[in-house]
mmCIF file of C-alpha atoms (C1' of nucleotides) in Angstrom:
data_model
loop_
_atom_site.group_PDB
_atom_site.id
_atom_site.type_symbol
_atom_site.label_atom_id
_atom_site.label_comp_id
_atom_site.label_asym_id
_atom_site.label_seq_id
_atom_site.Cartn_x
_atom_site.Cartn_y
_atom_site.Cartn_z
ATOM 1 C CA UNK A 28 0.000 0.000 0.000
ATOM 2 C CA UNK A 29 1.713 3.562 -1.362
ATOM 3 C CA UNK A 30 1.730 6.058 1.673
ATOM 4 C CA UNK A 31 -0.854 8.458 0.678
ATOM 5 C CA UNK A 32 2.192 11.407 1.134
ATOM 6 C CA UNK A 33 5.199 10.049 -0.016
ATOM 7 C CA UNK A 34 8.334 10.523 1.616
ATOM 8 C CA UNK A 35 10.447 7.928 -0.585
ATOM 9 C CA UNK A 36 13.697 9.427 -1.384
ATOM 10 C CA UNK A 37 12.921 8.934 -5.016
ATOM 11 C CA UNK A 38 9.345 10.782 -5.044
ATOM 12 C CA UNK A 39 9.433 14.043 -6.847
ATOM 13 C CA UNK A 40 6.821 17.033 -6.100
ATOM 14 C CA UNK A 41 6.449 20.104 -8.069
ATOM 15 C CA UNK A 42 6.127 23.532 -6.594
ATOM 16 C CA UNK A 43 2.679 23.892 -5.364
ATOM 17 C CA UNK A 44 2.639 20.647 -3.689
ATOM 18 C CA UNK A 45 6.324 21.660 -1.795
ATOM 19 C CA UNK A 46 4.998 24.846 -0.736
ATOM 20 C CA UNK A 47 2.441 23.712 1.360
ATOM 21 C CA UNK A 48 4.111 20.826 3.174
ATOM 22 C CA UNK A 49 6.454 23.431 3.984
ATOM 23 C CA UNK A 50 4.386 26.265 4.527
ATOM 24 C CA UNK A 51 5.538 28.564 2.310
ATOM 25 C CA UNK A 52 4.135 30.436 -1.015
ATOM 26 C CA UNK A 53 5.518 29.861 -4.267
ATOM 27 C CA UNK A 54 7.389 32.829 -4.837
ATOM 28 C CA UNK A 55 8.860 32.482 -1.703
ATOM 29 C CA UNK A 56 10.572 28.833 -2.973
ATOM 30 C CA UNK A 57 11.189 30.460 -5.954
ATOM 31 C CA UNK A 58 13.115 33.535 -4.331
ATOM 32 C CA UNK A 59 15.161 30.774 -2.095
ATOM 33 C CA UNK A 60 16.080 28.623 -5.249
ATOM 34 C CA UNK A 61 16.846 32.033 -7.249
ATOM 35 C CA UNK A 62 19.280 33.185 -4.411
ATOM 36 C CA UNK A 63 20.941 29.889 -4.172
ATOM 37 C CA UNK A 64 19.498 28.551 -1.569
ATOM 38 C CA UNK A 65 18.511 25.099 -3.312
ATOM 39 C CA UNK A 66 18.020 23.943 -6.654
ATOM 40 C CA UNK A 67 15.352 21.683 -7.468
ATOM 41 C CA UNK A 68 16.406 18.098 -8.095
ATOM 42 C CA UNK A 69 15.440 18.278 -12.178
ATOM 43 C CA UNK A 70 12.523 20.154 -14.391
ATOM 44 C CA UNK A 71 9.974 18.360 -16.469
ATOM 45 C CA UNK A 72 10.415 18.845 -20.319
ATOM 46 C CA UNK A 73 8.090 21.689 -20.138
ATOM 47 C CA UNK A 74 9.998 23.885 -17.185
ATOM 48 C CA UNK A 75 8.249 22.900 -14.194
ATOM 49 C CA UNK A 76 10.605 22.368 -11.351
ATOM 50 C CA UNK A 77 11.038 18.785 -9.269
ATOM 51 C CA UNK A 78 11.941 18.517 -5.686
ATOM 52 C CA UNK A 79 13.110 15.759 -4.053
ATOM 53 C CA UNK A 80 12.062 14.657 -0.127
ATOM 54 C CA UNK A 81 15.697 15.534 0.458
ATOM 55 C CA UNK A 82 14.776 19.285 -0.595
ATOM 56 C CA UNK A 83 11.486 19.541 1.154
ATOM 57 C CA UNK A 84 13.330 19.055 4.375
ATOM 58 C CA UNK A 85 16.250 21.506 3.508
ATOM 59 C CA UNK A 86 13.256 24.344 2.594
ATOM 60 C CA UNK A 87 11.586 23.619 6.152
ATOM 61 C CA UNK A 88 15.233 24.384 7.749
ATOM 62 C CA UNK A 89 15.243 27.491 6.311
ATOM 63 C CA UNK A 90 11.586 28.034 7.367
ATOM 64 C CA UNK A 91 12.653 27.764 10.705
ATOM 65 C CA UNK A 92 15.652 29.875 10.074
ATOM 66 C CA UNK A 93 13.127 32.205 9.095
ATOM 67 C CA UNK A 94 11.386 32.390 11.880
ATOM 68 C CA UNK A 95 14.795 32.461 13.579
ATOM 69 C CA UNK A 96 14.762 36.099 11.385
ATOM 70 C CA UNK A 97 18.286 34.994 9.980
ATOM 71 C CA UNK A 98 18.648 36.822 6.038
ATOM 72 C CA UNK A 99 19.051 34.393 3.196
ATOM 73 C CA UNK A 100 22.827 35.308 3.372
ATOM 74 C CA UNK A 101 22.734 33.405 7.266
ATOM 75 C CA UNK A 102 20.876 30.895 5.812
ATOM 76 C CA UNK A 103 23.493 30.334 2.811
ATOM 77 C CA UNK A 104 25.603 30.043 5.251
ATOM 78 C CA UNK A 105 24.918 28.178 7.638
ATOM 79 C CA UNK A 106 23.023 25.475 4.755
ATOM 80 C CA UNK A 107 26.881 25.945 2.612
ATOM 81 C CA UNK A 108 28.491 24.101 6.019
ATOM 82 C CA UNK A 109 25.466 21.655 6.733
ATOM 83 C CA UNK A 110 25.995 20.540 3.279
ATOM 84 C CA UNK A 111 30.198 20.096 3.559
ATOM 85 C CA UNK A 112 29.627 18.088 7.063
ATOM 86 C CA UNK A 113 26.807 16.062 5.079
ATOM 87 C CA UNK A 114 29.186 15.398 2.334
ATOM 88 C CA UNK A 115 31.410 12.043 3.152
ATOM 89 C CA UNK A 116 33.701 13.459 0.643
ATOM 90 C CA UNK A 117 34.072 16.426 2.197
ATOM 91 C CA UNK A 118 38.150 16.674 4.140
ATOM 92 C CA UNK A 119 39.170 16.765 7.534
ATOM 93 C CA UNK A 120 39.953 20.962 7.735
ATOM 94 C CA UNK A 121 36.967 21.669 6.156
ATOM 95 C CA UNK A 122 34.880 19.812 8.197
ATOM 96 C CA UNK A 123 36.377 21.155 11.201
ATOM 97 C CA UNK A 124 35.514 24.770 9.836
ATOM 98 C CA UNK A 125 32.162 23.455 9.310
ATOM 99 C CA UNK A 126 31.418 22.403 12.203
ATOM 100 C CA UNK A 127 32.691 25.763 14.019
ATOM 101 C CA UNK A 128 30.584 27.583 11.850
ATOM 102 C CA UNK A 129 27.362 25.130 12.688
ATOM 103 C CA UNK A 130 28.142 25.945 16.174
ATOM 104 C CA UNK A 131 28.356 29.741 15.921
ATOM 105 C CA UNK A 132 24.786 29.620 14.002
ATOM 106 C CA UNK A 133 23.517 27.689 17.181
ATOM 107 C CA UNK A 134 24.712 30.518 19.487
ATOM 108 C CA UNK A 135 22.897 32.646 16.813
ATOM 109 C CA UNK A 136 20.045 30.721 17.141
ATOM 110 C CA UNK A 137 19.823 30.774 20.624
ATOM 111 C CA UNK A 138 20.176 34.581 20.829
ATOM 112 C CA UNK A 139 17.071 34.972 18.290
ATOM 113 C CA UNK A 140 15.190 32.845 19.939
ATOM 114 C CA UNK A 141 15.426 34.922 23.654
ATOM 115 C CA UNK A 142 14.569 37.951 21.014
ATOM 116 C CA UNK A 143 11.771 36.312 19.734
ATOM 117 C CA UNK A 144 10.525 35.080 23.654
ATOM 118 C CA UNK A 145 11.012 38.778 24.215
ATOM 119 C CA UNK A 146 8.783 39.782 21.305
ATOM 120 C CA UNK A 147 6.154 37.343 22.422
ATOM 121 C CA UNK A 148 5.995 38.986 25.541
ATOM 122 C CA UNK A 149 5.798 41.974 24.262
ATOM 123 C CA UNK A 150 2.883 41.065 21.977
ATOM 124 C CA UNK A 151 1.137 39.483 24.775
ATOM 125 C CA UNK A 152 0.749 43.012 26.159
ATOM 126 C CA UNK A 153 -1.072 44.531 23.353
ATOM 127 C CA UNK A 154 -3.310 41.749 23.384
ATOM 128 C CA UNK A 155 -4.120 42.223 27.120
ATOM 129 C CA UNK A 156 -4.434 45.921 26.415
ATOM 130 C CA UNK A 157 -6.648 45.802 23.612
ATOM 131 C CA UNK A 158 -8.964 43.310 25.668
ATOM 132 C CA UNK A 159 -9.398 45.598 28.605
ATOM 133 C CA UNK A 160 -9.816 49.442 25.961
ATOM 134 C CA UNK A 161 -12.400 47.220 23.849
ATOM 135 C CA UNK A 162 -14.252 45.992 26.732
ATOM 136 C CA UNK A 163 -14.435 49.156 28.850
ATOM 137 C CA UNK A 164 -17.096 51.835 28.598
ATOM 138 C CA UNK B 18 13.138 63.612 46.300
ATOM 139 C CA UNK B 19 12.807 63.565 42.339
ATOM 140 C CA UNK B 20 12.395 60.554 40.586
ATOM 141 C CA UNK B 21 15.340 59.228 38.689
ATOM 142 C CA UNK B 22 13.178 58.605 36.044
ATOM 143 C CA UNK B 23 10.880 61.339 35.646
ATOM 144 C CA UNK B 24 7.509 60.254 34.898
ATOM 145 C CA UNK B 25 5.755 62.994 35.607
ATOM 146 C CA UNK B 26 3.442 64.339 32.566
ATOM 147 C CA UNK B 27 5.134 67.659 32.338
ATOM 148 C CA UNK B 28 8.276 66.389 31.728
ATOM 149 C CA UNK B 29 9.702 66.715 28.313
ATOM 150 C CA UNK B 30 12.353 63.654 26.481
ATOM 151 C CA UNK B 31 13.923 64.641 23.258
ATOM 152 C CA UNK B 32 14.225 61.624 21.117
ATOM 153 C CA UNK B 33 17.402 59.980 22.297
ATOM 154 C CA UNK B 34 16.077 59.398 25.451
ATOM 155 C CA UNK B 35 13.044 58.192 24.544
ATOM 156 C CA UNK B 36 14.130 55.781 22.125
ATOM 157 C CA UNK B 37 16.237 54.330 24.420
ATOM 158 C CA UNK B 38 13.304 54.058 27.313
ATOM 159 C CA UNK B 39 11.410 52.283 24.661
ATOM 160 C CA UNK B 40 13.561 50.000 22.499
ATOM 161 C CA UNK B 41 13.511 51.514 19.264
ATOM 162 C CA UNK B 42 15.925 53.465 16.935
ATOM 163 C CA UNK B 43 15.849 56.731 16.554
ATOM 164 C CA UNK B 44 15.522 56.284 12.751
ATOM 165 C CA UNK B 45 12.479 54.648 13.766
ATOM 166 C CA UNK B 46 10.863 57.026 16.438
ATOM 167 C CA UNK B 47 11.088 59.856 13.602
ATOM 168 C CA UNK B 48 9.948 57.090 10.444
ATOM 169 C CA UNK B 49 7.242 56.805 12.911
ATOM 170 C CA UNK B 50 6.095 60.036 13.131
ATOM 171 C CA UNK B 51 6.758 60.848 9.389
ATOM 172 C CA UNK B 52 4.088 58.317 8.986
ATOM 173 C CA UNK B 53 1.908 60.037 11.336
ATOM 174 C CA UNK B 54 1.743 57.874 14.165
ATOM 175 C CA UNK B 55 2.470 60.498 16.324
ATOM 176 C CA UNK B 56 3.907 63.987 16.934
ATOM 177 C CA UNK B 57 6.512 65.298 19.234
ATOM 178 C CA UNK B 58 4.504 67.630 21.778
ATOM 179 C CA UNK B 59 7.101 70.531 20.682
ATOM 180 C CA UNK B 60 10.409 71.371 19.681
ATOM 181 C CA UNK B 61 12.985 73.250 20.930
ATOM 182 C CA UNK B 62 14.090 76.438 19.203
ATOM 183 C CA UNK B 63 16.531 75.164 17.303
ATOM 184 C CA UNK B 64 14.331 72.017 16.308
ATOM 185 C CA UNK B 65 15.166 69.521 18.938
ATOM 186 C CA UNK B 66 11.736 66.942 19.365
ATOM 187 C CA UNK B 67 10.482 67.094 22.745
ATOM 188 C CA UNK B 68 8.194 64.272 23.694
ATOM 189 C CA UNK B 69 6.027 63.812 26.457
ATOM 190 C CA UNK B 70 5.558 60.791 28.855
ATOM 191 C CA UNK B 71 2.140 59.854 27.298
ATOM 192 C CA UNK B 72 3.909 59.725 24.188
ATOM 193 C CA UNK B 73 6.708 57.532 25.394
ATOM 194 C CA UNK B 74 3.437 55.220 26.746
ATOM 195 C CA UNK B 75 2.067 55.650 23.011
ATOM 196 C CA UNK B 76 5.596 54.474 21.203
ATOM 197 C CA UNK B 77 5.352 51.442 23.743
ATOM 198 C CA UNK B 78 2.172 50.290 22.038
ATOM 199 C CA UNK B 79 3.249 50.946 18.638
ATOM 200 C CA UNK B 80 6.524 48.912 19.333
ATOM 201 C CA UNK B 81 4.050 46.388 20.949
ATOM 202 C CA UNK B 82 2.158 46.143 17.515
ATOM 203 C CA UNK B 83 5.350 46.181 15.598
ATOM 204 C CA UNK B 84 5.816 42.790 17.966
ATOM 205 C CA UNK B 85 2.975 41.750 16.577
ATOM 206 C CA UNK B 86 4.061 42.249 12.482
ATOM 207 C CA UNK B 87 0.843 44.842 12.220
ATOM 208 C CA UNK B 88 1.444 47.424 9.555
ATOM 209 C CA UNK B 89 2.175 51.105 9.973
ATOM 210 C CA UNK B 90 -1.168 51.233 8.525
ATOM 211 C CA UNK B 91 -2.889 49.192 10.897
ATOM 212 C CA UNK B 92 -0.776 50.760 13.978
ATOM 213 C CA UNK B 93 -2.602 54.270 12.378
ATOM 214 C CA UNK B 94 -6.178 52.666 12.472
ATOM 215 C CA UNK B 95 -5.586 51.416 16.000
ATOM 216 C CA UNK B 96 -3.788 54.451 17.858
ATOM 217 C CA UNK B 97 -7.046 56.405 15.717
ATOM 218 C CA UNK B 98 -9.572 54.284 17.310
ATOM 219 C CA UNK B 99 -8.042 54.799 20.467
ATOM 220 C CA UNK B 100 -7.502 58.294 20.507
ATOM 221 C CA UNK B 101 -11.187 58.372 19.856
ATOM 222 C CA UNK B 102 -12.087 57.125 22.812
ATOM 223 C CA UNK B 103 -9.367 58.652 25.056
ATOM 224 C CA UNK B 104 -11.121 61.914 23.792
ATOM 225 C CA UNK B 105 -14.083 62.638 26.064
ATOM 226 C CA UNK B 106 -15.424 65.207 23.369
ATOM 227 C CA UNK B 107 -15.869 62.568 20.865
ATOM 228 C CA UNK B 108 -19.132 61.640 20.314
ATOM 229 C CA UNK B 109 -21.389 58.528 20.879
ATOM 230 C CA UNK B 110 -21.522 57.345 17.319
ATOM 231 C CA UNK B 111 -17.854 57.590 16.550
ATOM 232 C CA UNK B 112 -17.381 56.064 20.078
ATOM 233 C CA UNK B 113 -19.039 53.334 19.456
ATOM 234 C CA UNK B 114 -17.297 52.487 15.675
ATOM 235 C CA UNK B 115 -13.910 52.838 17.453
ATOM 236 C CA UNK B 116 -14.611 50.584 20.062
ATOM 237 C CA UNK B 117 -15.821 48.060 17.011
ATOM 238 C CA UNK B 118 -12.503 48.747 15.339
ATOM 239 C CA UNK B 119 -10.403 48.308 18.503
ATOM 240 C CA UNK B 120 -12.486 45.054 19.526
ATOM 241 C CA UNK B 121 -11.871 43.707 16.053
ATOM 242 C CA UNK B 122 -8.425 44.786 16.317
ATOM 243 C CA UNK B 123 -7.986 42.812 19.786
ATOM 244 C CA UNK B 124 -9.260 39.731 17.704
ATOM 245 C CA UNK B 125 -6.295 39.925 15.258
ATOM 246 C CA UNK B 126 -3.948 40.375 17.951
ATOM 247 C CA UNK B 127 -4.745 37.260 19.005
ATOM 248 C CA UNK B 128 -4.554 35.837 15.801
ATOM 249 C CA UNK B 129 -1.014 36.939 15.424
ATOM 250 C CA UNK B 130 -0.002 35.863 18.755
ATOM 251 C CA UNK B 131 -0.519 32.430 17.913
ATOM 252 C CA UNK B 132 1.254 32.909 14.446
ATOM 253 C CA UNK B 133 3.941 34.322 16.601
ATOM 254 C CA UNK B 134 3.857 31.097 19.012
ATOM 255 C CA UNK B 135 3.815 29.462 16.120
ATOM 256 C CA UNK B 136 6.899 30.562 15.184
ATOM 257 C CA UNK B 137 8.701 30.543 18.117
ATOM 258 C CA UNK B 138 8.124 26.398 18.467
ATOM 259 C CA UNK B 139 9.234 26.669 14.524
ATOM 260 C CA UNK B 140 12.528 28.295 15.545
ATOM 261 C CA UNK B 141 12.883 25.870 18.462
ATOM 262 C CA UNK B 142 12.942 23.330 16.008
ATOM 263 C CA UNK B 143 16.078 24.659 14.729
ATOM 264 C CA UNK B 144 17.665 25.392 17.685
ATOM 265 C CA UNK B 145 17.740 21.866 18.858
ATOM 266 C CA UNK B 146 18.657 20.749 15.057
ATOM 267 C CA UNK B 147 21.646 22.817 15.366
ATOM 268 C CA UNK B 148 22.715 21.946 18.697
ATOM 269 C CA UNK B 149 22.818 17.916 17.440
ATOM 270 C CA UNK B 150 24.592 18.994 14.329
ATOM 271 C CA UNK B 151 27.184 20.497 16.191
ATOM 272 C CA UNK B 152 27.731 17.921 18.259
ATOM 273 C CA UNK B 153 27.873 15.273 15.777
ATOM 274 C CA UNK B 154 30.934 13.661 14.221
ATOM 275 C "C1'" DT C 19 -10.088 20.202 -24.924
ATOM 276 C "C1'" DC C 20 -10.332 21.986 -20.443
ATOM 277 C "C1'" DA C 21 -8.957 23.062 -15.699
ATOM 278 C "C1'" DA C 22 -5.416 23.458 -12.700
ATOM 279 C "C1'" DC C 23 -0.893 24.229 -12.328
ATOM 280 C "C1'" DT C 24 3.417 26.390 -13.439
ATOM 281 C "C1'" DG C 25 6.825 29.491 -15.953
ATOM 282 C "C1'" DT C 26 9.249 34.108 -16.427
ATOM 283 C "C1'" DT C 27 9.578 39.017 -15.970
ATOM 284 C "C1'" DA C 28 9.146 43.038 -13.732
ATOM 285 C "C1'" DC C 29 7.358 46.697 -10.994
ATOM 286 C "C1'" DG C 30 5.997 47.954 -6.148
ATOM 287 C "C1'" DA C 31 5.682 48.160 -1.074
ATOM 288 C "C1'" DT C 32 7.309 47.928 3.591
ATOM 289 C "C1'" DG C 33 10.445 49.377 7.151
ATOM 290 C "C1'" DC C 34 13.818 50.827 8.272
ATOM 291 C "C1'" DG C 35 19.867 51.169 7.957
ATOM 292 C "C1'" DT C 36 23.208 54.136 6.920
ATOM 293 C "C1'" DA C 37 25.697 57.841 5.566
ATOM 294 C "C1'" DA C 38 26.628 62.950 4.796
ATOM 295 C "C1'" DA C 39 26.685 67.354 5.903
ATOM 296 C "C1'" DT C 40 25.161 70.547 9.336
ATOM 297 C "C1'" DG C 41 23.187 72.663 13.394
ATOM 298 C "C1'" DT C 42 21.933 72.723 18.715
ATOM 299 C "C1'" DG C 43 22.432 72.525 23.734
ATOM 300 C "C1'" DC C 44 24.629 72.520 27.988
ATOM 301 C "C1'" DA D 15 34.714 76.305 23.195
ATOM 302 C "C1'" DG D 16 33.852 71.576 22.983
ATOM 303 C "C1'" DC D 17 31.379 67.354 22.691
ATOM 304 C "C1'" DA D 18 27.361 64.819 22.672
ATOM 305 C "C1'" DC D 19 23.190 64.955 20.694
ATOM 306 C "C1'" DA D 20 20.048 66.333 17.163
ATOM 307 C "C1'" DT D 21 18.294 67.728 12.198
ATOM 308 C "C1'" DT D 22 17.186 66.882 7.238
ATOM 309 C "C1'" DT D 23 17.811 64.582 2.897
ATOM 310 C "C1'" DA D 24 18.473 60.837 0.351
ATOM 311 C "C1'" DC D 25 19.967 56.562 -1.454
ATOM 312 C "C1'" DG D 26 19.883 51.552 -0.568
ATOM 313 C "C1'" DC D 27 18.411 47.011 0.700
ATOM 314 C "C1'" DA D 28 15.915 42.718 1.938
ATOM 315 C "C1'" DT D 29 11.882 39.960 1.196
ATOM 316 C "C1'" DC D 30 8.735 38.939 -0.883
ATOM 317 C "C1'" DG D 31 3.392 40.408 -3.084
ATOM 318 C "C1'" DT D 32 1.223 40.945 -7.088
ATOM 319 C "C1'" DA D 33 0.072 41.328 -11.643
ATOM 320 C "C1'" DA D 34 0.443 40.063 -16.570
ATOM 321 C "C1'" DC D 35 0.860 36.947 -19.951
ATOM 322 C "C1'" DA D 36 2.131 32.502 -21.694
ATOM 323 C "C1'" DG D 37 3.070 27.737 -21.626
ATOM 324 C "C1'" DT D 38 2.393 22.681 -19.426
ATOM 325 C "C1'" DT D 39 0.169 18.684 -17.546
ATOM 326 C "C1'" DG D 40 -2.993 14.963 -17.272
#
DNA sequence: TCAACTGTTACGATGCGTAAATGTGC
DNA sequence: AGCACATTTACGCATCGTAACAGTTG
């Protein structure tokens, strides 16, 4: 019985179909792909881009890097020395400066995300606000 | 003995001051108030803006609506409605439409807190990604 | 053949950052 | 007289939204 959402490494999805697993609108994949961010896997003969599994996970990393607020040039980043630790091929000295730079991104991250708490917060005080002006006389 | 923070609503800030108080650049007080949003009580001779307390209060709620990813627009609706019904000279009808608008507004707030939650667990996500990442060989 | 989907191109908006050159206030 | 603080003007940038128009898929 075929999983009615394929994850098989060798299922390909077009664009519509990536954007909402991952949440995001098309132009948004399409500005990732056209600032390097990923590339889809192939195109069918008439244009229409292919992703692989592989690249529906990589887009919901930088989803999350968006929410992190990092710019596309973070996420470049940070993805460029995902991809050398992923890559067996890859040598010892780079992998080493990988894997520094994987670890200052997670420093990053952490300092966003106290930001973001902070904006939550924040936002939760408007909300209160607004309930108590709207309700009063 | 005088507060070291006077709060008191004769007291006058110029913008430095009250940027820092409430978070935001000062690039960001002034866009503010170029997009009407609010205006410095007075200036100063030589063109210094001098804001009052209540305005330091009002910059609070716009920063807590800028938590929120409303619009300068939308800010400009809300502090409106609001003003309306600060204003004891306004009358029934229009006191009644603003407290619509602000009630409606409350609803979106919490709409966008839960984006923003929503987020936040997003970003999480990445956090903890990065931290095993790291730490792998 | 039709409906739904996708392609490219390009202009526009939002919300500030960042000078640069100059003036003000204490 | 000096030094921090402020003013205006303006260009720039990131991140998409939104057509507009055409081609593709099944």
């Amino acid at each position: 019985m075929a999983p009615p959402v394929p994850s098989d490494p060798t299922t390909l999805l077009q664009i519509g179909e990536v954007a909402e697993r991952v949440g995001l609108s098309l132009r948004t994949v399409r500005y990732y792909e056209e600032q390097g961010l990923l590339t889809p896997e192939r195109r069918t003969t008439g244009g229409f881009r292919l992703f692989s599994v592989a690249q529906v996970d990589r887009l919901l990393v930088i989803k999350q890097m968006k929410s992190l607020g990092f710019t596309v040039q973070e996420m470049r980043a940070l993805l460029d020395a995902r991809d050398i630790l992923r890559d067996t091929g890859s040598g010892t000295e780079a992998r080493t400066a990988a894997r520094a730079e994987l670890a200052a991104y997670a420093t990053r991250a952490a300092e966003r995300l106290e930001q973001l708490r902070s904006k939550l917060r924040d936002a939760e005080g408007l909300a209160e606000r607004l309930r108590d002006e709207a309700g009063m006389a």
